CSV table of C-alpha atoms in Angstrom, one decimal:
chain,number,residue,atom,x,y,z
A,380,GLU,CA,0.0,0.0,0.0
A,381,ASP,CA,1.3,3.5,-0.9
A,382,GLN,CA,2.2,5.4,2.2
A,383,VAL,CA,3.7,8.8,3.2
A,384,THR,CA,5.1,9.5,6.7
A,385,GLN,CA,6.2,12.8,7.9
A,386,SER,CA,8.4,13.5,11.0
A,387,PRO,CA,8.5,15.1,13.4
A,388,GLU,CA,4.8,15.9,14.0
A,389,ALA,CA,5.8,19.2,15.5
A,390,LEU,CA,9.0,21.2,15.7
A,391,ARG,CA,9.8,24.3,17.6
A,392,LEU,CA,12.8,26.4,16.6
A,393,GLN,CA,14.4,29.6,17.6
A,394,GLU,CA,14.7,32.3,14.9
A,395,GLY,CA,17.9,31.5,13.0
A,396,GLU,CA,18.1,27.9,14.1
A,397,SER,CA,18.3,25.7,11.0
A,398,SER,CA,16.7,22.3,10.8
A,399,SER,CA,15.2,19.7,8.5
A,400,LEU,CA,11.8,18.1,8.1
A,401,ASN,CA,11.5,14.5,6.8
A,402,CYS,CA,9.1,12.8,4.5
A,403,SER,CA,9.5,9.1,3.9
A,404,TYR,CA,7.5,7.2,1.3
A,405,THR,CA,6.7,3.7,0.1
A,406,VAL,CA,5.0,3.8,-3.3
A,407,SER,CA,4.8,1.7,-6.4
A,408,GLY,CA,6.4,4.0,-9.0
A,409,LEU,CA,7.0,7.6,-7.9
A,410,ARG,CA,5.9,10.1,-10.5
A,411,GLY,CA,6.5,13.2,-8.3
A,412,LEU,CA,6.9,14.4,-4.7
A,413,PHE,CA,5.4,17.7,-3.6
A,414,TRP,CA,5.9,20.0,-0.7
A,415,TYR,CA,3.2,22.4,0.4
A,416,ARG,CA,2.9,25.0,3.1
A,417,GLN,CA,-0.4,25.5,4.9
A,418,ASP,CA,-1.3,28.3,7.2
A,419,PRO,CA,-4.1,27.9,9.8
A,420,GLY,CA,-7.5,28.0,8.1
A,421,LYS,CA,-6.0,28.3,4.6
A,422,GLY,CA,-5.5,26.0,1.7
A,423,PRO,CA,-2.1,24.4,1.0
A,424,GLU,CA,0.3,26.7,-0.9
A,425,PHE,CA,2.5,24.9,-3.4
A,426,LEU,CA,6.3,25.1,-2.7
A,427,PHE,CA,8.2,22.4,-4.7
A,428,THR,CA,7.9,19.4,-7.0
A,429,LEU,CA,10.7,16.8,-7.1
A,430,TYR,CA,10.7,14.1,-9.8
A,431,SER,CA,13.8,11.9,-9.4
A,432,ALA,CA,16.4,10.9,-6.8
A,433,GLY,CA,19.2,13.4,-6.4
A,434,GLU,CA,17.0,16.4,-7.4
A,435,GLU,CA,17.2,19.5,-5.3
A,436,LYS,CA,15.1,22.8,-5.4
A,437,GLU,CA,15.5,26.0,-3.4
A,438,LYS,CA,13.2,28.9,-2.6
A,439,GLU,CA,14.4,31.6,-0.2
A,440,ARG,CA,15.2,29.8,3.1
A,441,LEU,CA,13.8,26.5,2.0
A,442,LYS,CA,15.6,23.7,0.1
A,443,ALA,CA,14.0,20.4,-0.8
A,444,THR,CA,15.9,17.2,-1.6
A,445,LEU,CA,14.9,13.7,-2.8
A,446,THR,CA,16.3,10.2,-2.4
A,447,LYS,CA,14.7,6.9,-3.4
A,448,LYS,CA,13.0,6.5,0.0
A,449,GLU,CA,12.6,10.0,1.4
A,450,SER,CA,12.6,13.7,1.0
A,451,PHE,CA,14.0,16.5,3.3
A,452,LEU,CA,12.8,20.1,3.6
A,453,HIS,CA,15.8,22.0,4.9
A,454,ILE,CA,15.0,25.4,6.6
A,455,THR,CA,18.0,27.7,6.9
A,456,ALA,CA,18.0,30.5,9.4
A,457,PRO,CA,14.2,30.4,9.8
A,458,LYS,CA,12.1,33.5,10.6
A,459,PRO,CA,8.8,33.6,12.6
A,460,GLU,CA,6.9,34.0,9.3
A,461,ASP,CA,8.1,30.5,8.3
A,462,SER,CA,5.8,29.1,11.0
A,463,ALA,CA,3.2,26.9,9.3
A,464,THR,CA,2.3,23.3,8.7
A,465,TYR,CA,4.4,21.7,5.9
A,466,LEU,CA,2.8,19.0,3.9
A,467,CYS,CA,4.4,16.3,1.8
A,468,ALA,CA,2.5,14.4,-0.9
A,469,VAL,CA,3.4,11.9,-3.7
A,470,GLN,CA,1.9,11.0,-7.0
A,471,ALA,CA,2.5,7.3,-7.7
A,472,GLY,CA,1.6,4.5,-10.0
A,473,TYR,CA,2.4,3.4,-13.5
A,474,GLY,CA,-0.4,3.4,-16.0
A,475,GLY,CA,-3.9,4.8,-15.2
A,476,ALA,CA,-4.3,8.5,-16.0
A,477,THR,CA,-4.6,10.0,-12.6
A,478,ASN,CA,-2.9,12.8,-10.7
A,479,LYS,CA,-4.0,11.5,-7.4
A,480,LEU,CA,-1.9,12.8,-4.4
A,481,ILE,CA,-1.2,10.8,-1.3
A,482,PHE,CA,-0.6,13.1,1.7
A,483,GLY,CA,1.4,12.8,4.9
A,484,THR,CA,-0.1,14.2,8.1
A,485,GLY,CA,2.3,17.2,8.1
A,486,THR,CA,4.9,18.8,10.3
A,487,LEU,CA,3.7,21.8,12.4
A,488,LEU,CA,6.7,24.3,12.5
A,489,ALA,CA,6.8,27.1,15.1
A,490,VAL,CA,9.6,29.6,14.9
A,491,GLN,CA,10.1,31.8,17.9
A,492,PRO,CA,11.6,35.3,17.8
B,1154,ASP,CA,-6.3,37.1,-10.7
B,1155,GLY,CA,-6.0,33.4,-11.7
B,1156,GLY,CA,-6.9,31.0,-9.0
B,1157,ILE,CA,-9.4,28.7,-7.4
B,1158,THR,CA,-12.4,30.2,-5.6
B,1159,GLN,CA,-14.3,28.2,-3.0
B,1160,SER,CA,-17.6,29.4,-1.4
B,1161,PRO,CA,-18.9,29.7,1.2
B,1162,LYS,CA,-15.9,29.9,3.6
B,1163,TYR,CA,-18.1,28.7,6.5
B,1164,LEU,CA,-21.2,26.6,6.3
B,1165,PHE,CA,-23.5,25.1,8.9
B,1166,ARG,CA,-25.6,22.0,8.2
B,1167,LYS,CA,-28.5,20.7,10.1
B,1168,GLU,CA,-29.0,16.9,10.6
B,1169,GLY,CA,-30.6,15.4,7.5
B,1170,GLN,CA,-29.8,18.3,5.2
B,1171,ASN,CA,-27.9,18.3,2.0
B,1172,VAL,CA,-25.4,21.2,1.4
B,1173,THR,CA,-23.4,22.2,-1.7
B,1174,LEU,CA,-19.9,23.6,-1.7
B,1175,SER,CA,-18.9,25.7,-4.7
B,1176,CYS,CA,-15.6,25.5,-6.5
B,1177,GLU,CA,-14.6,27.7,-9.5
B,1178,GLN,CA,-11.2,27.9,-11.2
B,1179,ASN,CA,-9.9,30.2,-14.0
B,1180,LEU,CA,-6.6,28.5,-14.5
B,1181,ASN,CA,-7.9,26.6,-17.5
B,1182,HIS,CA,-7.0,23.3,-15.8
B,1183,ASP,CA,-8.6,20.1,-17.1
B,1184,ALA,CA,-8.6,18.2,-13.8
B,1185,MET,CA,-10.3,19.2,-10.5
B,1186,TYR,CA,-10.4,17.5,-7.1
B,1187,TRP,CA,-12.1,17.6,-3.7
B,1188,TYR,CA,-10.2,16.7,-0.6
B,1189,ARG,CA,-11.3,16.5,3.0
B,1190,GLN,CA,-9.0,17.5,5.9
B,1191,ASP,CA,-9.5,16.4,9.5
B,1192,PRO,CA,-7.2,17.2,12.5
B,1193,GLY,CA,-4.3,14.7,12.7
B,1194,GLN,CA,-5.0,13.1,9.3
B,1195,GLY,CA,-3.6,13.7,5.9
B,1196,LEU,CA,-5.8,15.1,3.2
B,1197,ARG,CA,-8.1,12.5,1.8
B,1198,LEU,CA,-9.5,12.4,-1.8
B,1199,ILE,CA,-13.3,12.5,-2.1
B,1200,TYR,CA,-13.8,12.8,-5.9
B,1201,TYR,CA,-11.9,13.9,-8.9
B,1202,SER,CA,-12.7,14.8,-12.5
B,1203,GLN,CA,-10.3,14.9,-15.5
B,1204,ILE,CA,-12.8,16.1,-18.1
B,1205,VAL,CA,-16.2,17.7,-18.3
B,1206,ASN,CA,-19.1,15.3,-17.7
B,1207,ASP,CA,-16.8,12.7,-16.2
B,1208,PHE,CA,-15.7,12.1,-12.6
B,1209,GLN,CA,-14.3,9.2,-10.4
B,1210,LYS,CA,-14.7,8.3,-6.8
B,1211,GLY,CA,-11.7,8.9,-4.5
B,1212,ASP,CA,-10.9,7.1,-1.2
B,1213,ILE,CA,-13.9,8.4,0.8
B,1214,ALA,CA,-16.7,9.1,-1.7
B,1215,GLU,CA,-19.6,7.7,0.4
B,1216,GLY,CA,-22.1,10.3,1.3
B,1217,TYR,CA,-20.8,12.8,-1.3
B,1218,SER,CA,-21.8,13.7,-4.8
B,1219,VAL,CA,-20.3,15.9,-7.5
B,1220,SER,CA,-21.0,17.2,-11.0
B,1221,ARG,CA,-18.8,18.6,-13.8
B,1222,GLU,CA,-21.0,20.4,-16.3
B,1223,LYS,CA,-18.4,23.1,-17.0
B,1224,LYS,CA,-14.6,22.9,-17.2
B,1225,GLU,CA,-14.2,25.7,-14.6
B,1226,SER,CA,-16.8,24.4,-12.0
B,1227,PHE,CA,-16.8,21.3,-9.8
B,1228,PRO,CA,-19.4,21.6,-7.0
B,1229,LEU,CA,-19.5,19.1,-4.1
B,1230,THR,CA,-22.7,18.1,-2.4
B,1231,VAL,CA,-22.5,16.7,1.1
B,1232,THR,CA,-25.6,14.6,1.5
B,1233,SER,CA,-27.4,13.5,4.6
B,1234,ALA,CA,-25.9,10.0,4.1
B,1235,GLN,CA,-22.5,11.4,5.2
B,1236,LYS,CA,-22.5,10.6,8.9
B,1237,ASN,CA,-19.5,12.7,10.0
B,1238,PRO,CA,-19.4,15.7,7.7
B,1239,THR,CA,-17.8,18.3,10.0
B,1240,ALA,CA,-14.4,19.0,8.3
B,1241,PHE,CA,-12.3,21.4,6.2
B,1242,TYR,CA,-13.0,20.8,2.5
B,1243,LEU,CA,-10.4,21.7,-0.1
B,1244,CYS,CA,-11.0,22.0,-3.8
B,1245,ALA,CA,-8.0,21.7,-6.2
B,1246,SER,CA,-7.1,21.7,-9.8
B,1247,SER,CA,-4.3,20.7,-12.1
B,1248,PRO,CA,-3.4,20.4,-15.8
B,1249,LEU,CA,-4.2,17.0,-17.4
B,1250,PHE,CA,-2.2,13.9,-16.5
B,1251,ARG,CA,1.4,13.6,-17.5
B,1252,ARG,CA,3.6,10.7,-16.7
B,1253,ALA,CA,6.2,13.0,-15.0
B,1254,GLY,CA,3.6,14.2,-12.5
B,1255,ASN,CA,1.5,17.3,-12.3
B,1256,THR,CA,1.3,20.0,-9.7
B,1257,ILE,CA,-2.1,20.3,-8.0
B,1258,TYR,CA,-3.1,23.8,-6.8
B,1259,PHE,CA,-5.6,24.4,-3.9
B,1260,GLY,CA,-8.3,26.8,-3.1
B,1261,GLU,CA,-8.7,28.5,0.3
B,1262,GLY,CA,-11.0,25.9,1.7
B,1263,SER,CA,-14.5,25.7,3.2
B,1264,TRP,CA,-15.4,24.8,6.8
B,1265,LEU,CA,-18.5,22.7,7.2
B,1266,THR,CA,-20.0,22.2,10.7
B,1267,VAL,CA,-23.0,20.1,11.6
B,1268,VAL,CA,-25.3,21.8,14.1
């Protein structure tokens, strides 16, 4: 069964304290791995798509990496405005025309000033 | 501005009542989706549609219905058969399927509460 697991469930950082969020997955045929940011009461905001092992993408203080079993979202020198829930999702499966996403339960990040 | 518009933002449903959540997109996307989000759980797929007048059940379709009469619109009806409808509902859209994967974009969500 396709599965996505995120850790930790919650993370509290001091402003400027770098860290990483983990997303491990077991799927039959990865077609893409996605990172989203979600603020309370809002819809998820797209951050990155990664397609193959070894791929990396960056945006401001965020950097996403991908291996054959997991992805990391590295946060460098975070600021309070980076506080949010970060969601990981995968698209999987060969054949069958679907873009269905399988989501993890998210990591709630709190950055204190 | 291009995007996905969901309405209403907050909706209250009485026992035994059907309610409909609206979703409109002007991104010219072929595919549209409805997800449900509950505390402590990942987003779960209710229904999706890849073309007008066609849609498929997701993982938790029981108690829900949809229609896709126009490319830009994908309303979701929560029927009285849905026993636990209180949740945050998210509409999404994406370009048509590609083997390399397609980014799915989300609306701002609708809160449904049973009273």
